[in-house]
């Protein structure tokens, strides 16, 4: 491995992905010429309209599907390389869009233990990890419940705990907060940020909630299977019109700043948070 | 149709080690033609409550009266009739979709209502358009070959196609992209204004709730905490936070701005309203 590849967690090289159909004319081109990489320790947000290719991309990272053209590398391994399937899944854990696709066991704590067990983690250590993961998502009280008898948001929390317990170097979150209440959403986002900052975990966060990625290192914007913008939250969210045109949005404070500027109020166009807005209006 | 919920209690898996009381003596009346929101912590009982409103779940005790009829005292056939007028969009669209094609799935509800083939077809085209999908593009696809947000749109279309007198939506915007969310909610609002149907929206988005509903039902641990206007509910910030909820971001902003602008109003729930209020205090 060269120095370059050692720094990269994920590399996507000119990828095209087609969902084949019996009738060729109805093939769906989900990704078309996508090319980028994610460095180790980075926190990257991915946004895009429904059907823009986000989950397809996530499944490519996790070697669940493989590029029709081009290559995906995870931690230096080509995902097409069956020999390294295990290394890839061990390095990059994924929280699926729908928790039903992820919950496998009949008891919550077994479900959370499933990942680390497969990784060969010693039983005592598994116990600790399961307890910790359940504590992070505030579901200790449900450890002995049946996953299919949980509420929508509770299932989502268990799915997140299952991946946390694996302690992978990289986690791909596919809309992990869609079913969470405001405090649950805040807690999960705090946890994600902590893992990224304290443990240098690489985080890829797919979301429709723009506020969740104002702290990301970088945002990638997908539109109809192509990357159309890439940059820091400040530079991306400045483009209020362009984002709305492709079905997206900006965080509420950015939108408010934009509206106020349109009314002739002189404030920055790269405001993201309440703190920044208060500062701008109270100086 | 008005919906009366009377002494409704639900205990899951009663008598087993998994016994859990999800609803505890709920009493409310949802007026005919009103648009209400339900908010509450994960596990607070929202989905359990709304699944009683069309008879999907049976109460442990208490009952639900829709349009003057006790839905649990009805014979099965009458309950089925009533159900045709109550549309429920499930929390996870995968739990709702089952036909081979999008067209068939959306047509299922209106067909069961006994509409003619032509009427059904009209409804299907219309409601698929309402949720922002291209009819010709998706009609023959399997719902399971769609992205998460596209699937959710099909599930919503299937219920809108029934033009229900009571429309119940369990977190309908989870997984929708921002434009889809705004447009579909606007369509629901327009339909509500036109047909004067009763709408019950469960959501974790305080922004959407603040924008749309006349009254908010706040739940916590199977009980009702508030059932009141957004103005009243969203000023109870401390209580809401204590039970895992919040108020819209702009409402927090207004609070913070109070130090510098003591006259600023706090009952602000949308970006639009925030803009106007800030301009008012700045320009004096
Ligand atoms: N079949 C079941 N058996 C036992 N307990 C259950 C069952 N289904 C739900 N519960 C419990 O009932 C409570 C209420 O669940 P419900 O689905 O109504 O919550 P909710 O308010 O809709 O939550 P969310 O916001 O996460 O969707 C939860 O604590 C849940 O674990
Ligand atoms: N199993 C499948 N078979 C055929 N087409 C599919 C399949 N899964 C997804 N697609 C199509 O591929 C495209 C990309 O889907 P993908 O799930 O990656 O979108 P997404 O960006 O994750 O959207 P969402 O925000 O709705 O989750 C869409 O047009 C979708 O209809
Ligand atoms: Mg997706
Ligand atoms: Mg629910």
XYZ file of C-alpha atoms and ligand atoms in Angstrom:
631
model
C 0.000 0.000 0.000
C 1.198 3.464 -0.814
C 0.986 6.413 1.568
C -1.944 7.727 -0.413
C -4.120 4.623 -0.048
C -3.288 4.368 3.641
C -4.975 7.683 4.200
C -8.102 6.729 2.319
C -10.974 4.878 3.942
C -13.167 4.718 0.865
C -12.381 5.338 -2.742
C -14.994 5.357 -5.472
C -13.496 5.252 -8.960
C -15.704 6.257 -11.854
C -18.596 4.114 -10.693
C -21.714 3.355 -12.643
C -24.425 1.222 -11.121
C -27.363 -0.187 -13.029
C -30.303 -2.087 -11.521
C -31.029 -4.531 -14.329
C -34.564 -5.182 -15.534
C -35.932 -8.031 -17.674
C -36.752 -5.438 -20.231
C -33.434 -3.720 -20.875
C -35.051 -0.412 -21.693
C -36.256 -0.243 -18.131
C -32.855 -0.630 -16.538
C -32.348 1.959 -13.812
C -29.059 3.815 -13.861
C -28.762 4.611 -10.164
C -25.199 5.966 -10.252
C -23.469 7.401 -13.250
C -19.798 8.303 -13.273
C -19.345 8.836 -9.549
C -15.794 9.516 -8.460
C -14.551 10.623 -5.043
C -12.825 9.422 -1.904
C -13.261 9.695 1.842
C -10.259 9.990 4.119
C -9.825 8.148 7.379
C -11.301 10.115 10.259
C -13.471 12.256 8.024
C -17.130 13.061 8.737
C -18.931 13.284 5.421
C -22.598 14.121 4.907
C -24.409 12.851 1.825
C -27.628 14.530 0.671
C -29.782 14.167 -2.433
C -33.402 13.854 -3.563
C -35.367 10.605 -3.211
C -33.941 8.168 -5.709
C -30.726 10.129 -6.265
C -28.588 7.086 -5.442
C -27.602 7.525 -1.782
C -28.577 4.075 -0.517
C -27.144 2.481 -3.637
C -23.850 4.160 -2.842
C -24.030 2.990 0.769
C -24.628 -0.609 -0.346
C -21.601 -0.381 -2.633
C -19.438 0.727 0.320
C -20.577 -2.296 2.267
C -20.029 -4.776 -0.586
C -23.704 -5.708 -0.662
C -23.792 -4.802 -4.343
C -20.959 -4.257 -6.808
C -20.300 -1.587 -9.419
C -21.576 -2.290 -12.929
C -18.553 -0.284 -14.031
C -15.655 1.169 -12.077
C -14.370 0.180 -8.632
C -14.996 0.782 -4.959
C -12.142 0.388 -2.489
C -12.616 0.127 1.262
C -9.514 0.487 3.367
C -7.438 -0.520 0.352
C -9.544 -3.582 -0.571
C -11.508 -3.733 -3.785
C -15.079 -4.658 -2.881
C -15.181 -7.057 -5.835
C -12.420 -9.058 -4.212
C -14.499 -11.828 -2.548
C -11.490 -12.854 -0.471
C -11.660 -9.601 1.451
C -15.408 -9.384 1.882
C -14.955 -10.049 5.567
C -12.283 -7.371 6.019
C -14.519 -4.897 4.273
C -17.627 -5.590 6.333
C -15.515 -5.570 9.483
C -14.065 -2.176 8.622
C -17.213 -0.505 7.381
C -20.398 -1.105 9.355
C -23.718 0.031 8.013
C -26.929 1.174 9.651
C -29.673 0.465 7.111
C -32.451 2.846 6.123
C -35.094 0.421 7.389
C -34.196 -1.261 10.705
C -36.382 -4.278 9.831
C -33.715 -5.234 7.299
C -31.130 -5.321 10.017
C -32.694 -6.825 13.125
C -32.011 -10.560 13.088
C -32.311 -12.054 16.567
C -35.421 -12.681 18.664
C -34.152 -10.834 21.732
C -32.828 -7.283 21.687
C -29.522 -7.972 23.433
C -28.781 -10.967 21.197
C -29.395 -8.756 18.244
C -26.858 -6.208 19.436
C -24.397 -9.019 20.236
C -24.776 -10.589 16.792
C -22.219 -8.331 15.076
C -19.406 -8.593 17.641
C -20.018 -12.370 17.936
C -19.448 -12.747 14.228
C -16.257 -10.760 14.568
C -15.005 -13.262 17.145
C -14.957 -10.799 20.024
C -14.492 -12.662 23.370
C -17.760 -13.183 25.326
C -16.857 -10.955 28.270
C -15.935 -8.129 25.978
C -19.184 -8.652 24.055
C -21.149 -8.246 27.272
C -19.473 -4.889 27.945
C -19.960 -3.670 24.396
C -23.631 -4.648 24.318
C -24.307 -2.897 27.606
C -22.476 0.205 26.466
C -24.182 0.321 23.089
C -27.632 -0.108 24.653
C -26.804 2.628 27.151
C -25.794 5.030 24.380
C -29.143 4.619 22.631
C -30.980 4.545 25.986
C -32.502 1.128 25.471
C -31.100 -0.848 28.451
C -34.609 -1.296 29.782
C -35.545 -3.158 26.597
C -32.589 -5.589 26.558
C -34.840 -8.646 26.999
C -37.668 -7.535 24.701
C -38.406 -8.903 21.275
C -37.194 -6.519 18.561
C -40.329 -6.881 16.426
C -42.445 -5.745 19.376
C -40.718 -2.400 19.633
C -41.970 0.952 18.404
C -40.554 2.387 15.160
C -38.027 4.626 16.846
C -37.005 1.943 19.341
C -36.153 -0.404 16.456
C -34.050 2.284 14.905
C -32.162 2.730 18.167
C -31.435 -1.012 18.377
C -30.159 -1.054 14.800
C -27.756 1.737 15.701
C -26.632 -0.060 18.875
C -25.878 -3.203 16.865
C -23.365 -1.379 14.708
C -21.859 0.605 17.591
C -21.126 -2.697 19.374
C -19.027 -3.821 16.403
C -16.772 -0.780 16.860
C -15.902 -0.578 13.190
C -13.358 1.947 11.891
C -15.990 3.400 9.623
C -19.768 3.639 9.968
C -22.197 4.354 7.168
C -25.477 5.715 8.505
C -28.370 5.616 6.043
C -30.930 8.031 7.515
C -30.484 6.773 11.071
C -32.631 9.442 12.690
C -35.671 9.353 10.396
C -37.904 7.859 13.098
C -36.391 9.466 16.176
C -37.899 12.101 18.425
C -36.012 15.388 18.845
C -34.020 14.276 21.895
C -33.228 10.904 20.320
C -32.017 12.657 17.212
C -29.819 14.980 19.245
C -28.340 12.111 21.254
C -27.571 10.020 18.194
C -25.930 12.967 16.463
C -23.863 13.742 19.568
C -22.752 10.108 19.698
C -21.804 10.103 16.038
C -19.768 13.282 16.438
C -18.049 11.911 19.555
C -17.064 8.682 17.832
C -15.671 10.725 14.994
C -13.737 13.144 17.189
C -12.588 10.940 20.077
C -12.098 7.619 18.297
C -11.279 9.004 14.870
C -14.023 6.894 13.400
C -14.806 7.662 9.768
C -18.454 8.665 9.481
C -20.627 8.761 6.406
C -23.994 10.227 7.228
C -26.866 10.104 4.735
C -29.756 12.332 5.720
C -32.656 14.561 4.670
C -32.209 16.742 7.775
C -29.823 19.482 6.779
C -29.272 20.588 10.394
C -27.621 17.258 11.193
C -24.635 17.856 8.955
C -23.749 21.448 9.710
C -20.809 20.038 11.684
C -19.577 17.699 8.921
C -16.106 18.098 7.422
C -17.552 17.816 3.952
C -20.896 17.426 2.217
C -21.473 15.544 -1.024
C -24.614 16.394 -2.987
C -26.114 13.800 -5.329
C -28.603 14.537 -8.081
C -29.905 11.837 -10.430
C -26.955 9.558 -9.766
C -24.266 12.187 -10.186
C -22.278 14.308 -7.752
C -23.296 17.903 -8.368
C -21.676 19.702 -5.425
C -19.018 18.921 -2.885
C -17.562 21.095 -0.136
C -17.765 22.308 3.459
C -21.204 22.961 4.966
C -20.600 26.734 4.720
C -19.856 26.626 1.024
C -22.621 24.134 0.176
C -25.484 25.701 2.121
C -24.760 29.154 0.725
C -26.331 27.920 -2.505
C -29.899 28.188 -1.295
C -31.449 28.515 -4.752
C -29.384 25.771 -6.363
C -30.165 23.312 -3.556
C -33.896 24.028 -3.677
C -33.863 23.515 -7.405
C -32.727 19.919 -6.925
C -35.334 19.191 -4.250
C -33.156 19.922 -1.244
C -33.102 22.535 1.447
C -30.796 24.387 3.814
C -30.789 24.427 7.632
C -33.520 26.705 9.073
C -31.019 29.328 10.255
C -29.367 29.484 6.832
C -32.760 29.908 5.213
C -33.686 32.653 7.657
C -30.399 34.473 6.962
C -31.093 34.187 3.255
C -34.602 35.590 3.653
C -33.351 38.461 5.801
C -30.637 39.300 3.279
C -33.291 39.423 0.575
C -35.039 42.048 2.682
C -31.895 44.121 2.726
C -30.628 43.111 6.180
C -26.865 42.994 6.178
C -25.863 39.612 7.664
C -23.508 36.815 6.572
C -24.777 34.295 4.032
C -22.997 31.351 5.667
C -24.872 31.169 8.960
C -25.675 27.582 10.013
C -26.555 27.518 13.709
C -28.692 29.387 16.221
C -25.531 30.617 17.962
C -24.271 32.173 14.758
C -27.629 33.775 14.076
C -27.856 35.249 17.575
C -24.358 36.632 17.199
C -25.140 38.149 13.808
C -28.345 39.801 14.990
C -27.106 40.994 18.360
C -23.753 42.520 17.518
C -66.062 12.624 10.700
C -65.489 13.335 14.391
C -63.441 10.844 16.386
C -64.070 10.298 20.080
C -61.589 8.314 22.107
C -63.093 7.111 25.372
C -61.181 5.660 28.319
C -58.900 3.908 25.901
C -56.357 1.581 27.479
C -54.076 -0.810 25.641
C -51.914 -3.447 27.247
C -49.666 -5.454 24.929
C -49.020 -9.164 25.579
C -51.179 -9.105 28.695
C -50.311 -11.842 31.151
C -46.946 -12.622 29.561
C -43.538 -11.510 30.814
C -43.612 -8.966 27.975
C -46.750 -7.282 29.255
C -46.632 -3.578 28.528
C -49.186 -0.851 29.047
C -48.899 1.387 26.006
C -52.046 3.484 26.535
C -53.468 4.565 29.842
C -57.070 5.791 29.900
C -56.991 8.186 26.951
C -59.931 10.559 26.552
C -60.137 13.073 23.733
C -62.495 14.271 21.037
C -61.136 15.145 17.633
C -63.635 17.424 15.949
C -64.944 16.810 12.480
C -62.854 18.608 9.897
C -59.980 19.461 12.221
C -56.278 18.992 11.506
C -54.395 17.757 14.543
C -50.805 16.766 15.213
C -49.549 14.080 17.596
C -46.073 14.348 19.088
C -44.342 12.279 21.741
C -41.160 10.480 22.691
C -40.235 7.188 21.021
C -42.464 4.547 22.595
C -44.946 7.029 24.041
C -47.878 5.247 22.390
C -48.586 7.287 19.239
C -48.715 4.387 16.773
C -50.657 2.275 19.253
C -53.230 5.030 19.639
C -53.839 5.621 15.947
C -54.070 1.922 15.144
C -57.174 1.854 17.320
C -58.850 4.516 15.228
C -59.539 2.176 12.332
C -59.886 -0.982 14.365
C -56.482 -2.478 13.548
C -55.794 -2.922 17.246
C -58.414 -3.875 19.804
C -58.528 -1.931 23.050
C -57.892 -3.663 26.358
C -60.628 -1.400 27.653
C -62.456 1.712 26.492
C -63.511 2.432 22.955
C -63.391 4.671 19.905
C -66.443 6.311 18.392
C -66.150 7.454 14.806
C -68.989 9.444 13.290
C -71.240 8.367 16.138
C -70.480 4.648 15.736
C -68.662 2.624 18.340
C -66.177 0.925 16.057
C -65.573 -1.998 18.379
C -69.281 -2.713 18.840
C -69.827 -2.991 15.081
C -70.208 -6.228 13.228
C -67.225 -7.121 11.117
C -68.920 -6.093 7.841
C -69.887 -2.692 9.214
C -66.405 -2.162 10.545
C -65.035 -2.884 7.089
C -67.416 -0.304 5.617
C -66.248 2.251 8.140
C -62.605 1.422 7.545
C -62.994 2.376 3.904
C -63.528 5.926 5.057
C -60.554 5.967 7.394
C -57.170 6.021 5.705
C -54.028 5.123 7.621
C -50.498 5.601 6.319
C -48.237 3.271 8.298
C -45.016 4.343 9.972
C -42.989 2.003 7.742
C -44.239 1.896 4.151
C -42.889 -1.646 3.774
C -45.643 -2.726 6.157
C -48.277 -1.349 3.849
C -47.162 -2.150 0.314
C -47.790 -5.622 -1.033
C -48.973 -5.604 -4.661
C -46.737 -6.459 -7.617
C -46.936 -3.041 -9.203
C -47.237 0.516 -8.025
C -50.470 0.926 -9.988
C -52.100 -2.088 -8.355
C -50.951 -1.010 -4.939
C -52.396 2.478 -5.182
C -55.581 1.111 -6.796
C -56.202 -1.343 -3.974
C -57.974 1.073 -1.607
C -60.277 2.824 -4.101
C -61.137 -0.517 -5.725
C -62.323 -1.862 -2.408
C -64.466 1.221 -2.001
C -66.465 -0.023 -4.960
C -65.543 2.712 -7.424
C -65.756 2.062 -11.160
C -62.615 1.122 -13.037
C -62.460 4.565 -14.590
C -62.828 6.322 -11.267
C -60.170 4.113 -9.757
C -57.816 4.872 -12.614
C -58.397 8.597 -12.197
C -57.751 8.446 -8.493
C -54.571 6.437 -9.006
C -53.112 8.822 -11.574
C -54.067 11.812 -9.491
C -52.663 10.637 -6.216
C -49.422 9.410 -7.754
C -49.023 12.901 -9.154
C -49.863 14.413 -5.772
C -46.900 12.649 -4.192
C -44.543 13.919 -6.856
C -43.963 10.719 -8.837
C -44.203 10.296 -12.594
C -47.150 7.974 -13.264
C -45.849 6.487 -16.512
C -42.432 5.958 -15.046
C -43.512 4.112 -11.911
C -46.870 2.482 -12.684
C -45.502 -0.926 -13.684
C -42.628 -1.038 -11.235
C -42.614 -3.226 -8.183
C -42.896 -1.037 -5.073
C -39.989 -3.002 -3.661
C -37.660 -1.861 -6.409
C -37.967 1.736 -5.326
C -35.821 3.868 -3.069
C -36.979 4.358 0.537
C -38.473 7.779 -0.120
C -40.159 6.649 -3.353
C -41.724 3.726 -1.491
C -43.053 6.073 1.143
C -44.589 8.230 -1.564
C -46.408 5.218 -3.030
C -47.732 4.289 0.409
C -49.059 7.819 0.898
C -50.575 7.839 -2.608
C -52.440 4.617 -1.855
C -54.191 6.212 1.093
C -54.815 9.588 -0.566
C -56.472 7.720 -3.458
C -59.181 6.630 -1.016
C -60.015 10.283 -0.268
C -60.711 9.215 3.303
C -62.966 11.210 5.606
C -60.419 10.607 8.337
C -56.822 10.686 7.156
C -54.239 9.370 9.616
C -50.541 9.677 8.817
C -47.873 8.032 10.997
C -44.656 9.980 10.398
C -45.369 10.375 6.704
C -42.414 12.634 6.017
C -39.703 10.403 7.477
C -37.435 9.604 4.551
C -38.897 12.185 2.188
C -36.529 14.695 0.642
C -37.178 18.344 1.606
C -39.150 19.233 -1.507
C -41.186 16.036 -1.333
C -41.942 16.748 2.309
C -43.118 20.311 1.674
C -45.099 19.481 -1.450
C -46.848 16.432 -0.050
C -47.774 18.201 3.166
C -49.095 21.113 1.105
C -51.213 18.685 -0.947
C -52.610 17.147 2.217
C -53.450 20.595 3.528
C -55.157 21.556 0.255
C -57.158 18.327 0.245
C -58.135 19.001 3.857
C -59.323 22.511 3.035
C -61.275 21.309 0.032
C -62.869 18.143 1.430
C -63.041 19.269 5.062
C -61.753 15.872 6.119
C -60.293 15.169 9.540
C -56.497 14.842 9.464
C -54.324 13.310 12.178
C -50.593 13.741 11.647
C -48.023 11.949 13.808
C -44.633 13.576 13.436
C -41.258 14.080 15.066
C -40.755 17.262 13.069
C -41.745 20.169 15.256
C -41.290 22.374 12.166
C -43.968 20.497 10.195
C -46.316 20.370 13.159
C -45.864 24.097 13.823
C -46.591 24.892 10.204
C -49.702 22.776 9.713
C -51.885 21.800 12.603
C -54.653 23.466 14.566
C -54.141 21.474 17.732
C -51.304 19.336 19.068
C -51.765 16.197 21.122
C -48.681 15.647 23.257
C -48.164 12.094 24.557
C -45.855 10.723 27.194
C -45.753 7.157 28.502
C -49.203 6.319 27.226
C -50.840 9.422 28.660
C -51.904 12.785 27.300
C -49.805 15.700 28.475
C -51.430 18.467 26.401
C -54.110 18.774 23.762
C -54.028 22.391 22.732
C -53.085 24.936 20.061
C -49.452 25.193 18.860
C -49.330 28.636 20.476
C -50.017 27.180 23.882
C -48.064 23.925 23.525
C -44.871 25.371 22.064
C -44.501 27.862 24.894
C -44.116 24.933 27.337
C -40.504 24.436 26.293
C -39.263 23.051 29.622
C -41.983 20.413 29.894
C -41.572 19.403 26.267
C -37.824 18.990 26.659
C -38.267 16.971 29.828
C -40.290 14.425 27.847
C -37.834 14.218 24.955
C -39.447 16.776 22.688
C -38.514 20.231 21.489
C -39.873 23.301 19.754
C -38.999 24.486 16.235
C -35.484 25.941 15.805
C -36.835 29.408 15.081
C -38.756 29.357 18.365
C -35.478 28.750 20.216
C -33.942 31.590 18.260
C -36.688 34.006 19.301
C -36.056 33.149 22.929
C -32.376 33.891 22.567
C -33.069 37.190 20.813
C -35.213 38.354 23.712
C -32.163 39.628 25.574
C -31.422 42.178 22.899
C -35.012 42.722 21.717
C -37.286 42.367 24.764
C -40.395 43.094 22.699
C -39.825 40.175 20.293
C -42.638 37.601 20.145
C -41.935 34.007 21.133
C -44.926 32.348 19.485
C -43.069 31.989 16.210
C -42.877 28.537 14.598
C -41.917 29.065 10.951
C -39.004 30.680 9.126
C -41.470 32.984 7.391
C -42.950 34.197 10.684
C -39.460 34.570 12.163
C -38.366 36.729 9.253
C -41.357 39.034 9.658
C -40.938 39.325 13.414
C -37.204 40.045 13.184
C -37.831 42.700 10.538
C -40.495 44.216 12.766
C -38.239 44.591 15.791
C -35.157 45.632 13.820
C -36.938 48.234 11.759
C -38.961 49.347 14.762
N -46.417 -6.145 20.374
C -45.927 -5.506 21.440
N -45.668 -6.145 22.606
C -45.182 -5.493 23.674
N -44.908 -4.171 23.697
C -45.136 -3.474 22.565
C -45.640 -4.086 21.381
N -45.761 -3.142 20.419
C -45.351 -1.979 20.994
N -44.975 -2.181 22.276
C -44.485 -1.146 23.217
O -45.512 -0.179 23.362
C -44.945 1.131 23.508
C -45.643 2.078 22.575
O -45.326 1.753 21.224
P -45.784 2.668 19.996
O -45.396 1.952 18.759
O -47.210 3.046 20.165
O -44.863 3.968 20.222
P -44.713 5.301 19.358
O -45.115 6.455 20.216
O -45.396 5.138 18.062
O -43.132 5.373 19.178
P -42.203 5.785 17.919
O -42.089 7.269 17.939
O -40.884 5.155 18.228
O -42.825 5.248 16.694
C -43.440 0.966 23.258
O -42.731 1.047 24.459
C -43.291 -0.405 22.652
O -42.081 -1.022 23.033
N -33.845 -3.027 -5.917
C -33.991 -2.114 -6.894
N -34.334 -2.482 -8.156
C -34.484 -1.568 -9.145
N -34.299 -0.238 -8.962
C -33.947 0.201 -7.742
C -33.779 -0.713 -6.636
N -33.439 -0.003 -5.528
C -33.398 1.296 -5.925
N -33.695 1.417 -7.242
C -33.735 2.676 -8.028
O -32.429 3.234 -8.045
C -32.467 4.642 -7.867
C -31.600 5.024 -6.674
O -32.180 4.472 -5.497
P -31.550 4.678 -4.040
O -32.254 3.751 -3.131
O -30.087 4.601 -4.117
O -31.994 6.204 -3.757
P -31.787 7.088 -2.441
O -30.987 8.294 -2.839
O -31.286 6.292 -1.319
O -33.286 7.604 -2.190
P -34.128 7.826 -0.816
O -33.812 9.215 -0.344
O -35.535 7.750 -1.283
O -33.762 6.764 0.150
C -33.936 5.017 -7.760
O -34.395 5.479 -9.009
C -34.624 3.717 -7.397
O -35.936 3.664 -7.915
Mg -32.127 5.673 0.501
Mg -44.705 4.933 16.121
